[in-house]
Amino acid sequence: MTPIQAPLRAGFGAVEKGLDTVFPPQWNPLRNLGALGFFMYWIVAVSGIYVYIFFDTGLTEAYESIEYMTHDQWYLAGVMRSLHRYASDGMVLFMLIHIVREFALDRYRGPRWFTWVTGVPVLALVFMAGISGYWLVWDRLAQYVAIATTEWFDWLPIFGEYVARNFLSVERLDDRFFTLMIFIHIAVPLILLFILWVHLLRVSGPQINPPRGLAIGTFLMLLVLSFVYPAVSQGPADLSTVVDLVGLDWFYLGLYPLVDYWSDGTVWGFVTVLGLMLILLPWMPPMRRVAKAQVDLTHCNGCTWCEEDCPYSAIRMVPRTDGSPFDLQAEVDADLCVSCGICAGACPSSTPFRVSGEVKTGIDLPDASLNDLRGQLAEAGGAMAGDCRILVVGCGQGAPLRSLAGEGVAVVRLPCVGNLPPSFIDYALSRGFADGVMITGCAEGDCHYRFGIRWTEDRIHRDRDPRLRRRVDRERIAVHWAGSAGRRSLERALDGFKERLRALPPKEARRPGAGPPASPRAQLETVSRDG
Ligand code: HEM
Ligand code: SF4
Ligand code: SF4
């Protein structure tokens, strides 16, 4: 973590914790920023279509038609205009926080560079769409924006004549100019939608819709804002006067004062450097290379579970190459793999119940193998004492784990909780390494590797393969999703779990590791599809 990321992450953690007291964890707006951005896009699109029905593209008609909407048909077209404006502002707001948060949480480097870099044109297009919208109103703000923008563009040697001259007098400006602006204002959002699709190409099953309650609440807020504080124009444009004082929409036009105070060339330099820095950020500094998931064909039966669970579409099922009787085999694209290990947690071969020898599985992380995990688990379990021994299994992204370790509590860290095959929970409890297993990680709805929390819960509840065996006493398992700012809540949850375990009837006394090896039939049950 860089020195810039650490305070940002702490800040986000604190705000998120505050919002968690108001919203259910899944609704926390900070965990739904991309989805809220999309939601704003759809509101902008629908309200834009309605507003367009009443919009006249003529030089004088444009302003008048918008005045008609705002004042005469205020209850519908006026509200639609306001929704159009406020949802556009919301899109910028959610997008900017989304960028800073992905940066703070280090979700932009390594294989994620693609999603980051394709976000940069999204940023530019959102601004282009919004700024072109301000021209269409043809009020004094539009006049200011039009002249400032064209003067700024005139600095570039791309147009033969000064475009800004068009705004010197009414005679020079014609209706075709408005038609061009309308075209830009419609074409840019369509291109934006296409680039957003590219933005999410490498994210499997992206969350593009916010939870229903959050969506309804956000929409109602925009609606109330539209009635209470409707969007209005700033007086008709008048090319015979110089516009000096206008109210700016700081979401879209925040950089415009720079155009007034700096030279055009300096502003171009500033924007170019900013854009380049954004594009190059994933490689400044480059991410430490971590070994990618590797398939071991001798233990792969081509079941596709790893492919279904991988959060970054890094696994493809391809025709078998080793002559074994199965049709398919898993293949990892190392450029897409983020080394989360969720695939190893999904593989039916990932079982620690081996009579002898190493844990060998169909797919595994070379730097954090399941064989090592079994060793750590046995070591941690062997070191614990007392009648209420808890094994905490957590990821490196959630609340700090080290301080939890102590008498009767041992900690094992994984790249992601989704890396934990359910059979390892069974193993820890049935082999007497622990009296209870607590699983913890990122905050709910905010898994650093996207699906770790969801798949873990589904596997424990037997809703997803591989399923935790029925014989495992669920009372002896606790899950607590705390996030990096949730140390205190994790400690409280751990204390609560201890009390719960102490209240249970004593487990059959076993020495760590002394339990009977599971029969091959029992091993099969761990991974059965039908439960
Ligand atoms: C309005 C514009 C944007 C929208 C609607 C949007 C939407 C989304 C969505 C829906 C996701 C997937 C979230 C998930 O399911 O895990 C996502 C991920 C991401 N976005 Fe955006 N995005 C926008 C702009 C940007 C920009 C401008 C950048 C950066 C320059 C960016 C960087 C990222 C990154 C790095 C991820 C990947 C996170 C991961 O791998 O877990 N986004 N975005
Ligand atoms: S380690 Fe994660 S990203 Fe890589 S293949 Fe496995 S599940 Fe996919
Ligand atoms: S989950 Fe395991 S057995 Fe199934 S396809 Fe993937 S590597 Fe092969």
Short mmCIF file of C-alpha atoms and ligand atoms in Angstrom, two decimals, residues 34-35 37-38 91 95 98-99 102 107-108 112 115-116 119-120 122-123 126 196 199-200 203 205-208 278 312 448 450, ligand 1:
data_model
loop_
_atom_site.label_atom_id
_atom_site.label_comp_id
_atom_site.label_asym_id
_atom_site.label_seq_id
_atom_site.Cartn_x
_atom_site.Cartn_y
_atom_site.Cartn_z
CA GLY A 34 -20.33 1.62 -10.21
CA ALA A 35 -23.91 0.35 -10.08
CA GLY A 37 -23.23 5.33 -11.87
CA PHE A 38 -25.15 3.04 -14.24
CA MET A 91 -23.08 10.31 -12.36
CA MET A 95 -17.81 8.14 -10.85
CA HIS A 98 -15.59 5.23 -7.60
CA ILE A 99 -12.21 6.13 -9.16
CA GLU A 102 -10.76 1.69 -6.57
CA ARG A 107 -8.10 -2.57 -7.26
CA TYR A 108 -6.57 -1.01 -10.34
CA ARG A 112 -7.15 -5.08 -13.29
CA THR A 115 -10.74 -2.06 -16.25
CA TRP A 116 -8.90 1.01 -14.97
CA GLY A 119 -12.36 3.83 -17.31
CA VAL A 120 -10.30 6.84 -18.47
CA VAL A 122 -15.41 6.86 -19.74
CA LEU A 123 -14.35 9.80 -17.59
CA VAL A 126 -19.07 11.74 -19.27
CA LEU A 196 -18.75 1.05 -20.31
CA HIS A 199 -14.89 -1.35 -19.14
CA LEU A 200 -16.58 -4.44 -17.70
CA VAL A 203 -15.18 -8.44 -14.75
CA GLY A 205 -20.94 -10.99 -13.51
CA PRO A 206 -20.45 -7.25 -12.77
CA GLN A 207 -22.94 -5.63 -10.48
CA ILE A 208 -24.49 -3.03 -12.79
CA LEU A 278 -4.40 8.31 -14.89
CA TYR A 312 -12.31 -12.39 -13.48
CA HIS A 448 -11.82 -7.46 -2.65
CA ARG A 450 -15.73 -9.79 -5.70
C1 HEM B 1 -19.87 6.41 -14.82
C2 HEM B 1 -18.78 5.77 -15.03
C3 HEM B 1 -18.48 4.39 -14.51
C4 HEM B 1 -19.34 3.37 -14.24
C5 HEM B 1 -20.84 3.36 -14.40
C6 HEM B 1 -18.55 2.27 -13.77
C7 HEM B 1 -19.05 1.05 -13.42
C8 HEM B 1 -18.33 0.01 -12.91
C9 HEM B 1 -18.86 -1.25 -12.47
C10 HEM B 1 -20.33 -1.64 -12.51
C11 HEM B 1 -17.83 -2.02 -12.02
C12 HEM B 1 -17.90 -3.46 -11.53
C13 HEM B 1 -18.13 -3.51 -10.07
C14 HEM B 1 -18.25 -4.95 -9.61
O1 HEM B 1 -19.26 -5.59 -9.93
O2 HEM B 1 -17.33 -5.42 -8.94
C15 HEM B 1 -16.63 -1.24 -12.18
C16 HEM B 1 -15.38 -1.67 -11.84
C17 HEM B 1 -14.24 -0.91 -11.94
N1 HEM B 1 -14.16 0.40 -12.37
FE1 HEM B 1 -15.68 1.51 -13.08
N2 HEM B 1 -17.22 2.63 -13.76
C18 HEM B 1 -17.15 3.93 -14.20
C19 HEM B 1 -16.02 4.69 -14.34
C20 HEM B 1 -14.75 4.28 -13.99
C21 HEM B 1 -13.57 5.07 -14.14
C22 HEM B 1 -13.54 6.48 -14.71
C23 HEM B 1 -12.53 4.31 -13.67
C24 HEM B 1 -11.07 4.64 -13.58
C25 HEM B 1 -10.43 5.48 -14.31
C26 HEM B 1 -13.06 3.05 -13.21
C27 HEM B 1 -12.34 2.01 -12.66
C28 HEM B 1 -12.84 0.78 -12.31
C29 HEM B 1 -12.04 -0.33 -11.83
C30 HEM B 1 -10.52 -0.34 -11.65
C31 HEM B 1 -12.92 -1.39 -11.61
C32 HEM B 1 -12.53 -2.81 -11.25
C33 HEM B 1 -12.73 -3.20 -9.84
C34 HEM B 1 -12.35 -4.66 -9.64
O3 HEM B 1 -11.63 -5.22 -10.45
O4 HEM B 1 -12.80 -5.21 -8.67
N3 HEM B 1 -14.41 3.06 -13.43
N4 HEM B 1 -16.96 0.00 -12.72
#
